[in-house]
Amino acid sequence: MRVLLIEDDRSLADGIATALRHGGYAVDLAVQGREGVALAHAAQPDVILLDLGLPDIDGIEVLRQLRSGGLTSSVLILTARDDLTSKVRGLDAGADDYLTKPFEVDELLARLRALERRAGLSVSAELTIGDVTINLASHEVTRAGEPVKLSRREFTLLRALAERPGHILSREQLEDKLYSWGEEVSSNTVDVHIHNLRKKIYPEFIQTIRGVGYKLGAK
Amino acid sequence: MRVLLIEDDRSLADGIATALRHGGYAVDLAVQGREGVALAHAAQPDVILLDLGLPDIDGIEVLRQLRSGGLTSSVLILTARDDLTSKVRGLDAGADDYLTKPFEVDELLARLRALERRAGLSVSAELTIGDVTINLASHEVTRAGEPVKLSRREFTLLRALAERPGHILSREQLEDKLYSWGEEVSSNTVDVHIHNLRKKIYPEFIQTIRGVGYKLGAK
DNA sequence: GGGCTAAATTAAGGCAGACTTAAGGTTGGC
DNA sequence: GCCAACCTTAAGTCTGCCTTAATTTAGCCC
């Protein structure tokens, strides 16, 4: 866990840094805004502790520069100002939390733990088979970078096949993916949708195993 | 965005709830700890506002039950106690933030926005999708620099979609963002609001995935 | 190669889901 | 307490998709 502390008051900064190191954090220290922005990009910290009262640049401006530079670290603002507006401005400029000076080290540590907890990354689930990508969240499918427009049933079928590339799925299994209980179907729908999929992507993309079912890739 | 408020002081609770609803949140209200735990599971709120001084169970205990029940909503503690220990205990028990009473509604709203941000919903106070910008704090929306006037419901819908650009949200999910428990709606309101949004912005801005839901750009 | 079965192809009809519109109802501001 | 804005309903229209089924093509075994 890496922390970047941007704080111009040297003795306060040293005190915090020591406490954090005791707490098992790796701490980088910057005493000016510009320096802080540079270090943030160099050190890629998990959390940034940002003092609002910096000598060279306004803290909120630093925050803005960090965010517009694409930085995703959590930011905790340290401020002597307890006026509402700068708190609100700070939070709206992309801070995750703030702490008013003076504060107790225990509270700082507690807030850091709270920030750590929210480390859940949202992974955009995407399947790739050959030059075909399937975005599960947006239902977007591309083939060699070109978007392919699929209907609901087509998408469901394709996903079912793409989830187990190389495995053969029978018509029956595929129907199970398409239809819920009590709305079974009595025709060759699966065949038809497979056919349409092949037309939209390319024929060899889906292989037929005669008498068994269909499968993707892994030729 | 859905908020669960657990607060035993009825008039305070009503005040907060009204303010939040104005801000475009769907608000569920519980006046007791047990009730709160139950509702949290039923309503699946994005954020829980938890008063520590509840009549039946201690607030921290409520929090513990919520977390051990696997709930991942962000929790913001409201407390009259400004003593450090209960703050720290709260944060360690899994709260994401706290606010000491009395507080200003503006600050509550700012903290809510900050919580939403951390939950990975958005990175800054302003969302931009294509040439449309959405200011979460002021509720101002512009399209190609031109201001667009949206109603409350329209704004809430747009925000929900904009928080996860490219992701598809079903009508059901969108309704959850608009309505609190017990005020469910049985018509095509979502459709209508989407339609009005499209008229005010432009039709292709919101895409329909037939049989699945709606999504924004990300093209 | 002939016969048989499985799969591919095609097109049409029907329908469910989505869009549109307008009329009440409700709410909030003054 | 009135007015305007906004929200909900509901009905009607539209459209893209799905299913159906009939026909053609391909694969396999003897």
mmCIF file with all atom_site columns, N, CA and C in Angstrom, chain A residues 67 71 84 87-88 90-98 104 106-107 110-111 113-115 117-118 122 137-140 152, chain B residues 84 87-88 91-92 94-98 104 107 110-111 113-114 117-118 123 125 137 166-168 209-212 215 218:
data_model
loop_
_atom_site.group_PDB
_atom_site.id
_atom_site.type_symbol
_atom_site.label_atom_id
_atom_site.label_alt_id
_atom_site.label_comp_id
_atom_site.label_asym_id
_atom_site.label_entity_id
_atom_site.label_seq_id
_atom_site.pdbx_PDB_ins_code
_atom_site.Cartn_x
_atom_site.Cartn_y
_atom_site.Cartn_z
_atom_site.occupancy
_atom_site.B_iso_or_equiv
_atom_site.pdbx_formal_charge
_atom_site.auth_seq_id
_atom_site.auth_comp_id
_atom_site.auth_asym_id
_atom_site.auth_atom_id
_atom_site.pdbx_PDB_model_num
ATOM 1   N N  . ARG A 1 67  ? -6.709  14.711  -11.393 1.00 0.00 ? 67  ARG A N  1
ATOM 2   C CA . ARG A 1 67  ? -7.825  13.995  -12.009 1.00 0.00 ? 67  ARG A CA 1
ATOM 3   C C  . ARG A 1 67  ? -7.819  14.133  -13.519 1.00 0.00 ? 67  ARG A C  1
ATOM 4   N N  . LEU A 1 71  ? -5.543  10.295  -13.203 1.00 0.00 ? 71  LEU A N  1
ATOM 5   C CA . LEU A 1 71  ? -5.165  9.557   -12.006 1.00 0.00 ? 71  LEU A CA 1
ATOM 6   C C  . LEU A 1 71  ? -6.374  9.005   -11.274 1.00 0.00 ? 71  LEU A C  1
ATOM 7   N N  . LEU A 1 84  ? -17.474 25.219  4.977   1.00 0.00 ? 84  LEU A N  1
ATOM 8   C CA . LEU A 1 84  ? -18.232 24.258  4.198   1.00 0.00 ? 84  LEU A CA 1
ATOM 9   C C  . LEU A 1 84  ? -17.848 24.292  2.720   1.00 0.00 ? 84  LEU A C  1
ATOM 10  N N  . LYS A 1 87  ? -14.783 22.377  1.598   1.00 0.00 ? 87  LYS A N  1
ATOM 11  C CA . LYS A 1 87  ? -15.018 20.926  1.702   1.00 0.00 ? 87  LYS A CA 1
ATOM 12  C C  . LYS A 1 87  ? -15.794 20.445  0.490   1.00 0.00 ? 87  LYS A C  1
ATOM 13  N N  . VAL A 1 88  ? -16.908 21.156  0.260   1.00 0.00 ? 88  VAL A N  1
ATOM 14  C CA . VAL A 1 88  ? -17.778 20.724  -0.830  1.00 0.00 ? 88  VAL A CA 1
ATOM 15  C C  . VAL A 1 88  ? -17.044 20.802  -2.156  1.00 0.00 ? 88  VAL A C  1
ATOM 16  N N  . GLY A 1 90  ? -13.915 20.578  -2.652  1.00 0.00 ? 90  GLY A N  1
ATOM 17  C CA . GLY A 1 90  ? -12.938 19.493  -2.701  1.00 0.00 ? 90  GLY A CA 1
ATOM 18  C C  . GLY A 1 90  ? -13.575 18.175  -3.090  1.00 0.00 ? 90  GLY A C  1
ATOM 19  N N  . LEU A 1 91  ? -14.665 17.843  -2.449  1.00 0.00 ? 91  LEU A N  1
ATOM 20  C CA . LEU A 1 91  ? -15.332 16.578  -2.750  1.00 0.00 ? 91  LEU A CA 1
ATOM 21  C C  . LEU A 1 91  ? -15.804 16.562  -4.191  1.00 0.00 ? 91  LEU A C  1
ATOM 22  N N  . ASP A 1 92  ? -16.306 17.718  -4.643  1.00 0.00 ? 92  ASP A N  1
ATOM 23  C CA . ASP A 1 92  ? -16.806 17.752  -6.011  1.00 0.00 ? 92  ASP A CA 1
ATOM 24  C C  . ASP A 1 92  ? -15.686 17.731  -7.037  1.00 0.00 ? 92  ASP A C  1
ATOM 25  N N  . ALA A 1 93  ? -14.515 18.181  -6.641  1.00 0.00 ? 93  ALA A N  1
ATOM 26  C CA . ALA A 1 93  ? -13.396 18.170  -7.587  1.00 0.00 ? 93  ALA A CA 1
ATOM 27  C C  . ALA A 1 93  ? -12.795 16.773  -7.692  1.00 0.00 ? 93  ALA A C  1
ATOM 28  N N  . GLY A 1 94  ? -13.339 15.840  -6.961  1.00 0.00 ? 94  GLY A N  1
ATOM 29  C CA . GLY A 1 94  ? -12.892 14.463  -7.140  1.00 0.00 ? 94  GLY A CA 1
ATOM 30  C C  . GLY A 1 94  ? -12.178 13.870  -5.940  1.00 0.00 ? 94  GLY A C  1
ATOM 31  N N  . ALA A 1 95  ? -12.274 14.527  -4.793  1.00 0.00 ? 95  ALA A N  1
ATOM 32  C CA . ALA A 1 95  ? -11.694 13.932  -3.598  1.00 0.00 ? 95  ALA A CA 1
ATOM 33  C C  . ALA A 1 95  ? -12.605 12.816  -3.101  1.00 0.00 ? 95  ALA A C  1
ATOM 34  N N  . ASP A 1 96  ? -12.053 11.871  -2.371  1.00 0.00 ? 96  ASP A N  1
ATOM 35  C CA . ASP A 1 96  ? -12.847 10.767  -1.869  1.00 0.00 ? 96  ASP A CA 1
ATOM 36  C C  . ASP A 1 96  ? -13.237 10.969  -0.419  1.00 0.00 ? 96  ASP A C  1
ATOM 37  N N  . ASP A 1 97  ? -12.513 11.827  0.251   1.00 0.00 ? 97  ASP A N  1
ATOM 38  C CA . ASP A 1 97  ? -12.774 12.037  1.661   1.00 0.00 ? 97  ASP A CA 1
ATOM 39  C C  . ASP A 1 97  ? -11.972 13.259  2.099   1.00 0.00 ? 97  ASP A C  1
ATOM 40  N N  . TYR A 1 98  ? -12.285 13.795  3.265   1.00 0.00 ? 98  TYR A N  1
ATOM 41  C CA . TYR A 1 98  ? -11.419 14.842  3.779   1.00 0.00 ? 98  TYR A CA 1
ATOM 42  C C  . TYR A 1 98  ? -11.359 14.741  5.284   1.00 0.00 ? 98  TYR A C  1
ATOM 43  N N  . GLU A 1 104 ? -6.533  13.347  14.746  1.00 0.00 ? 104 GLU A N  1
ATOM 44  C CA . GLU A 1 104 ? -5.767  12.334  15.462  1.00 0.00 ? 104 GLU A CA 1
ATOM 45  C C  . GLU A 1 104 ? -5.249  11.303  14.457  1.00 0.00 ? 104 GLU A C  1
ATOM 46  N N  . ASP A 1 106 ? -5.022  8.240   14.787  1.00 0.00 ? 106 ASP A N  1
ATOM 47  C CA . ASP A 1 106 ? -5.923  7.092   14.756  1.00 0.00 ? 106 ASP A CA 1
ATOM 48  C C  . ASP A 1 106 ? -7.040  7.279   13.737  1.00 0.00 ? 106 ASP A C  1
ATOM 49  N N  . GLU A 1 107 ? -7.537  8.492   13.711  1.00 0.00 ? 107 GLU A N  1
ATOM 50  C CA . GLU A 1 107 ? -8.639  8.724   12.781  1.00 0.00 ? 107 GLU A CA 1
ATOM 51  C C  . GLU A 1 107 ? -8.141  8.667   11.342  1.00 0.00 ? 107 GLU A C  1
ATOM 52  N N  . ALA A 1 110 ? -7.845  5.136   10.422  1.00 0.00 ? 110 ALA A N  1
ATOM 53  C CA . ALA A 1 110 ? -9.157  4.516   10.229  1.00 0.00 ? 110 ALA A CA 1
ATOM 54  C C  . ALA A 1 110 ? -9.709  4.880   8.858   1.00 0.00 ? 110 ALA A C  1
ATOM 55  N N  . ARG A 1 111 ? -9.506  6.139   8.480   1.00 0.00 ? 111 ARG A N  1
ATOM 56  C CA . ARG A 1 111 ? -10.025 6.570   7.182   1.00 0.00 ? 111 ARG A CA 1
ATOM 57  C C  . ARG A 1 111 ? -9.266  5.918   6.039   1.00 0.00 ? 111 ARG A C  1
ATOM 58  N N  . ARG A 1 113 ? -7.966  2.949   6.169   1.00 0.00 ? 113 ARG A N  1
ATOM 59  C CA . ARG A 1 113 ? -8.483  1.582   6.063   1.00 0.00 ? 113 ARG A CA 1
ATOM 60  C C  . ARG A 1 113 ? -9.809  1.568   5.311   1.00 0.00 ? 113 ARG A C  1
ATOM 61  N N  . ALA A 1 114 ? -10.624 2.599   5.590   1.00 0.00 ? 114 ALA A N  1
ATOM 62  C CA . ALA A 1 114 ? -11.915 2.681   4.903   1.00 0.00 ? 114 ALA A CA 1
ATOM 63  C C  . ALA A 1 114 ? -11.704 2.844   3.398   1.00 0.00 ? 114 ALA A C  1
ATOM 64  N N  . LEU A 1 115 ? -10.718 3.652   3.034   1.00 0.00 ? 115 LEU A N  1
ATOM 65  C CA . LEU A 1 115 ? -10.442 3.848   1.606   1.00 0.00 ? 115 LEU A CA 1
ATOM 66  C C  . LEU A 1 115 ? -9.945  2.563   0.956   1.00 0.00 ? 115 LEU A C  1
ATOM 67  N N  . ARG A 1 117 ? -10.619 -0.431  1.727   1.00 0.00 ? 117 ARG A N  1
ATOM 68  C CA . ARG A 1 117 ? -11.680 -1.413  1.558   1.00 0.00 ? 117 ARG A CA 1
ATOM 69  C C  . ARG A 1 117 ? -12.339 -1.326  0.193   1.00 0.00 ? 117 ARG A C  1
ATOM 70  N N  . ARG A 1 118 ? -12.392 -0.090  -0.271  1.00 0.00 ? 118 ARG A N  1
ATOM 71  C CA . ARG A 1 118 ? -13.073 0.063   -1.569  1.00 0.00 ? 118 ARG A CA 1
ATOM 72  C C  . ARG A 1 118 ? -12.099 -0.117  -2.711  1.00 0.00 ? 118 ARG A C  1
ATOM 73  N N  . SER A 1 122 ? -13.904 -2.591  -11.257 1.00 0.00 ? 122 SER A N  1
ATOM 74  C CA . SER A 1 122 ? -14.947 -3.090  -12.143 1.00 0.00 ? 122 SER A CA 1
ATOM 75  C C  . SER A 1 122 ? -14.298 -3.587  -13.430 1.00 0.00 ? 122 SER A C  1
ATOM 76  N N  . ALA A 1 137 ? -21.404 -6.596  -21.138 1.00 0.00 ? 137 ALA A N  1
ATOM 77  C CA . ALA A 1 137 ? -22.152 -5.515  -20.503 1.00 0.00 ? 137 ALA A CA 1
ATOM 78  C C  . ALA A 1 137 ? -22.947 -4.714  -21.509 1.00 0.00 ? 137 ALA A C  1
ATOM 79  N N  . SER A 1 138 ? -22.341 -4.416  -22.622 1.00 0.00 ? 138 SER A N  1
ATOM 80  C CA . SER A 1 138 ? -23.001 -3.525  -23.576 1.00 0.00 ? 138 SER A CA 1
ATOM 81  C C  . SER A 1 138 ? -23.645 -4.283  -24.730 1.00 0.00 ? 138 SER A C  1
ATOM 82  N N  . HIS A 1 139 ? -23.451 -5.588  -24.726 1.00 0.00 ? 139 HIS A N  1
ATOM 83  C CA . HIS A 1 139 ? -23.973 -6.413  -25.828 1.00 0.00 ? 139 HIS A CA 1
ATOM 84  C C  . HIS A 1 139 ? -23.353 -6.045  -27.161 1.00 0.00 ? 139 HIS A C  1
ATOM 85  N N  . GLU A 1 140 ? -22.213 -5.401  -27.120 1.00 0.00 ? 140 GLU A N  1
ATOM 86  C CA . GLU A 1 140 ? -21.573 -5.026  -28.378 1.00 0.00 ? 140 GLU A CA 1
ATOM 87  C C  . GLU A 1 140 ? -20.675 -6.152  -28.856 1.00 0.00 ? 140 GLU A C  1
ATOM 88  N N  . ARG A 1 152 ? -31.384 -10.152 -29.896 1.00 0.00 ? 152 ARG A N  1
ATOM 89  C CA . ARG A 1 152 ? -31.265 -10.721 -28.564 1.00 0.00 ? 152 ARG A CA 1
ATOM 90  C C  . ARG A 1 152 ? -30.943 -12.214 -28.596 1.00 0.00 ? 152 ARG A C  1
ATOM 91  N N  . LEU B 1 84  ? -14.396 11.050  19.316  1.00 0.00 ? 84  LEU B N  1
ATOM 92  C CA . LEU B 1 84  ? -13.569 10.377  18.335  1.00 0.00 ? 84  LEU B CA 1
ATOM 93  C C  . LEU B 1 84  ? -13.796 8.875   18.298  1.00 0.00 ? 84  LEU B C  1
ATOM 94  N N  . LYS B 1 87  ? -16.610 7.538   16.233  1.00 0.00 ? 87  LYS B N  1
ATOM 95  C CA . LYS B 1 87  ? -16.329 7.727   14.807  1.00 0.00 ? 87  LYS B CA 1
ATOM 96  C C  . LYS B 1 87  ? -15.417 6.607   14.309  1.00 0.00 ? 87  LYS B C  1
ATOM 97  N N  . VAL B 1 88  ? -14.323 6.433   15.058  1.00 0.00 ? 88  VAL B N  1
ATOM 98  C CA . VAL B 1 88  ? -13.338 5.447   14.632  1.00 0.00 ? 88  VAL B CA 1
ATOM 99  C C  . VAL B 1 88  ? -13.945 4.061   14.629  1.00 0.00 ? 88  VAL B C  1
ATOM 100 N N  . LEU B 1 91  ? -16.080 3.737   11.535  1.00 0.00 ? 91  LEU B N  1
ATOM 101 C CA . LEU B 1 91  ? -15.318 3.546   10.303  1.00 0.00 ? 91  LEU B CA 1
ATOM 102 C C  . LEU B 1 91  ? -14.734 2.148   10.248  1.00 0.00 ? 91  LEU B C  1
ATOM 103 N N  . ASP B 1 92  ? -14.275 1.675   11.401  1.00 0.00 ? 92  ASP B N  1
ATOM 104 C CA . ASP B 1 92  ? -13.692 0.337   11.402  1.00 0.00 ? 92  ASP B CA 1
ATOM 105 C C  . ASP B 1 92  ? -14.736 -0.753  11.253  1.00 0.00 ? 92  ASP B C  1
ATOM 106 N N  . GLY B 1 94  ? -16.959 -0.681  9.253   1.00 0.00 ? 94  GLY B N  1
ATOM 107 C CA . GLY B 1 94  ? -17.341 -0.793  7.848   1.00 0.00 ? 94  GLY B CA 1
ATOM 108 C C  . GLY B 1 94  ? -18.087 0.401   7.295   1.00 0.00 ? 94  GLY B C  1
ATOM 109 N N  . ALA B 1 95  ? -18.083 1.507   8.030   1.00 0.00 ? 95  ALA B N  1
ATOM 110 C CA . ALA B 1 95  ? -18.709 2.704   7.477   1.00 0.00 ? 95  ALA B CA 1
ATOM 111 C C  . ALA B 1 95  ? -17.755 3.343   6.478   1.00 0.00 ? 95  ALA B C  1
ATOM 112 N N  . ASP B 1 96  ? -18.298 4.084   5.552   1.00 0.00 ? 96  ASP B N  1
ATOM 113 C CA . ASP B 1 96  ? -17.455 4.699   4.546   1.00 0.00 ? 96  ASP B CA 1
ATOM 114 C C  . ASP B 1 96  ? -17.198 6.162   4.860   1.00 0.00 ? 96  ASP B C  1
ATOM 115 N N  . ASP B 1 97  ? -18.037 6.729   5.686   1.00 0.00 ? 97  ASP B N  1
ATOM 116 C CA . ASP B 1 97  ? -17.896 8.144   5.996   1.00 0.00 ? 97  ASP B CA 1
ATOM 117 C C  . ASP B 1 97  ? -18.812 8.445   7.169   1.00 0.00 ? 97  ASP B C  1
ATOM 118 N N  . TYR B 1 98  ? -18.618 9.608   7.780   1.00 0.00 ? 98  TYR B N  1
ATOM 119 C CA . TYR B 1 98  ? -19.567 9.995   8.810   1.00 0.00 ? 98  TYR B CA 1
ATOM 120 C C  . TYR B 1 98  ? -19.803 11.492  8.758   1.00 0.00 ? 98  TYR B C  1
ATOM 121 N N  . GLU B 1 104 ? -25.317 20.541  7.409   1.00 0.00 ? 104 GLU B N  1
ATOM 122 C CA . GLU B 1 104 ? -26.046 21.237  6.356   1.00 0.00 ? 104 GLU B CA 1
ATOM 123 C C  . GLU B 1 104 ? -26.398 20.249  5.254   1.00 0.00 ? 104 GLU B C  1
ATOM 124 N N  . GLU B 1 107 ? -23.858 19.809  2.585   1.00 0.00 ? 107 GLU B N  1
ATOM 125 C CA . GLU B 1 107 ? -22.703 18.954  2.861   1.00 0.00 ? 107 GLU B CA 1
ATOM 126 C C  . GLU B 1 107 ? -23.084 17.491  2.725   1.00 0.00 ? 107 GLU B C  1
ATOM 127 N N  . ALA B 1 110 ? -23.048 16.699  -0.862  1.00 0.00 ? 110 ALA B N  1
ATOM 128 C CA . ALA B 1 110 ? -21.680 16.611  -1.386  1.00 0.00 ? 110 ALA B CA 1
ATOM 129 C C  . ALA B 1 110 ? -21.047 15.282  -0.990  1.00 0.00 ? 110 ALA B C  1
ATOM 130 N N  . ARG B 1 111 ? -21.294 14.862  0.247   1.00 0.00 ? 111 ARG B N  1
ATOM 131 C CA . ARG B 1 111 ? -20.714 13.604  0.702   1.00 0.00 ? 111 ARG B CA 1
ATOM 132 C C  . ARG B 1 111 ? -21.337 12.413  -0.012  1.00 0.00 ? 111 ARG B C  1
ATOM 133 N N  . ARG B 1 113 ? -22.411 12.480  -3.058  1.00 0.00 ? 113 ARG B N  1
ATOM 134 C CA . ARG B 1 113 ? -21.780 12.436  -4.374  1.00 0.00 ? 113 ARG B CA 1
ATOM 135 C C  . ARG B 1 113 ? -20.401 11.805  -4.278  1.00 0.00 ? 113 ARG B C  1
ATOM 136 N N  . ALA B 1 114 ? -19.684 12.165  -3.190  1.00 0.00 ? 114 ALA B N  1
ATOM 137 C CA . ALA B 1 114 ? -18.341 11.602  -3.017  1.00 0.00 ? 114 ALA B CA 1
ATOM 138 C C  . ALA B 1 114 ? -18.424 10.079  -2.861  1.00 0.00 ? 114 ALA B C  1
ATOM 139 N N  . ARG B 1 117 ? -19.056 8.408   -6.118  1.00 0.00 ? 117 ARG B N  1
ATOM 140 C CA . ARG B 1 117 ? -17.826 8.391   -6.904  1.00 0.00 ? 117 ARG B CA 1
ATOM 141 C C  . ARG B 1 117 ? -16.955 7.210   -6.525  1.00 0.00 ? 117 ARG B C  1
ATOM 142 N N  . ARG B 1 118 ? -16.808 7.026   -5.226  1.00 0.00 ? 118 ARG B N  1
ATOM 143 C CA . ARG B 1 118 ? -15.931 5.946   -4.779  1.00 0.00 ? 118 ARG B CA 1
ATOM 144 C C  . ARG B 1 118 ? -16.476 4.581   -5.127  1.00 0.00 ? 118 ARG B C  1
ATOM 145 N N  . VAL B 1 123 ? -16.017 9.247   -11.855 1.00 0.00 ? 123 VAL B N  1
ATOM 146 C CA . VAL B 1 123 ? -14.747 9.698   -11.323 1.00 0.00 ? 123 VAL B CA 1
ATOM 147 C C  . VAL B 1 123 ? -14.796 11.131  -10.818 1.00 0.00 ? 123 VAL B C  1
ATOM 148 N N  . ALA B 1 125 ? -17.158 15.067  -10.474 1.00 0.00 ? 125 ALA B N  1
ATOM 149 C CA . ALA B 1 125 ? -18.486 15.601  -10.228 1.00 0.00 ? 125 ALA B CA 1
ATOM 150 C C  . ALA B 1 125 ? -19.207 15.922  -11.529 1.00 0.00 ? 125 ALA B C  1
ATOM 151 N N  . ALA B 1 137 ? -23.554 18.115  -9.268  1.00 0.00 ? 137 ALA B N  1
ATOM 152 C CA . ALA B 1 137 ? -23.825 19.001  -8.149  1.00 0.00 ? 137 ALA B CA 1
ATOM 153 C C  . ALA B 1 137 ? -24.929 20.005  -8.480  1.00 0.00 ? 137 ALA B C  1
ATOM 154 N N  . GLY B 1 166 ? -22.201 2.778   -21.731 1.00 0.00 ? 166 GLY B N  1
ATOM 155 C CA . GLY B 1 166 ? -21.985 1.535   -22.453 1.00 0.00 ? 166 GLY B CA 1
ATOM 156 C C  . GLY B 1 166 ? -22.680 0.347   -21.816 1.00 0.00 ? 166 GLY B C  1
ATOM 157 N N  . HIS B 1 167 ? -22.944 0.457   -20.527 1.00 0.00 ? 167 HIS B N  1
ATOM 158 C CA . HIS B 1 167 ? -23.637 -0.639  -19.858 1.00 0.00 ? 167 HIS B CA 1
ATOM 159 C C  . HIS B 1 167 ? -25.129 -0.531  -20.112 1.00 0.00 ? 167 HIS B C  1
ATOM 160 N N  . ILE B 1 168 ? -25.747 -1.696  -20.200 1.00 0.00 ? 168 ILE B N  1
ATOM 161 C CA . ILE B 1 168 ? -27.177 -1.696  -20.431 1.00 0.00 ? 168 ILE B CA 1
ATOM 162 C C  . ILE B 1 168 ? -27.905 -1.745  -19.102 1.00 0.00 ? 168 ILE B C  1
ATOM 163 N N  . ILE B 1 209 ? -31.651 -1.499  -26.508 1.00 0.00 ? 209 ILE B N  1
ATOM 164 C CA . ILE B 1 209 ? -31.310 -2.879  -26.808 1.00 0.00 ? 209 ILE B CA 1
ATOM 165 C C  . ILE B 1 209 ? -32.583 -3.664  -26.608 1.00 0.00 ? 209 ILE B C  1
ATOM 166 N N  . ARG B 1 210 ? -33.196 -3.968  -27.684 1.00 0.00 ? 210 ARG B N  1
ATOM 167 C CA . ARG B 1 210 ? -34.514 -4.597  -27.668 1.00 0.00 ? 210 ARG B CA 1
ATOM 168 C C  . ARG B 1 210 ? -34.526 -5.834  -26.769 1.00 0.00 ? 210 ARG B C  1
ATOM 169 N N  . GLY B 1 211 ? -35.492 -5.841  -25.881 1.00 0.00 ? 211 GLY B N  1
ATOM 170 C CA . GLY B 1 211 ? -35.632 -7.004  -24.994 1.00 0.00 ? 211 GLY B CA 1
ATOM 171 C C  . GLY B 1 211 ? -34.693 -6.958  -23.807 1.00 0.00 ? 211 GLY B C  1
ATOM 172 N N  . VAL B 1 212 ? -33.814 -5.968  -23.753 1.00 0.00 ? 212 VAL B N  1
ATOM 173 C CA . VAL B 1 212 ? -32.845 -5.914  -22.659 1.00 0.00 ? 212 VAL B CA 1
ATOM 174 C C  . VAL B 1 212 ? -32.942 -4.603  -21.879 1.00 0.00 ? 212 VAL B C  1
ATOM 175 N N  . LYS B 1 215 ? -29.032 1.960   -23.023 1.00 0.00 ? 215 LYS B N  1
ATOM 176 C CA . LYS B 1 215 ? -27.655 2.312   -22.687 1.00 0.00 ? 215 LYS B CA 1
ATOM 177 C C  . LYS B 1 215 ? -27.280 3.599   -23.392 1.00 0.00 ? 215 LYS B C  1
ATOM 178 N N  . ALA B 1 218 ? -20.846 5.375   -25.779 1.00 0.00 ? 218 ALA B N  1
ATOM 179 C CA . ALA B 1 218 ? -19.674 4.502   -25.715 1.00 0.00 ? 218 ALA B CA 1
ATOM 180 C C  . ALA B 1 218 ? -19.318 3.992   -27.091 1.00 0.00 ? 218 ALA B C  1
#
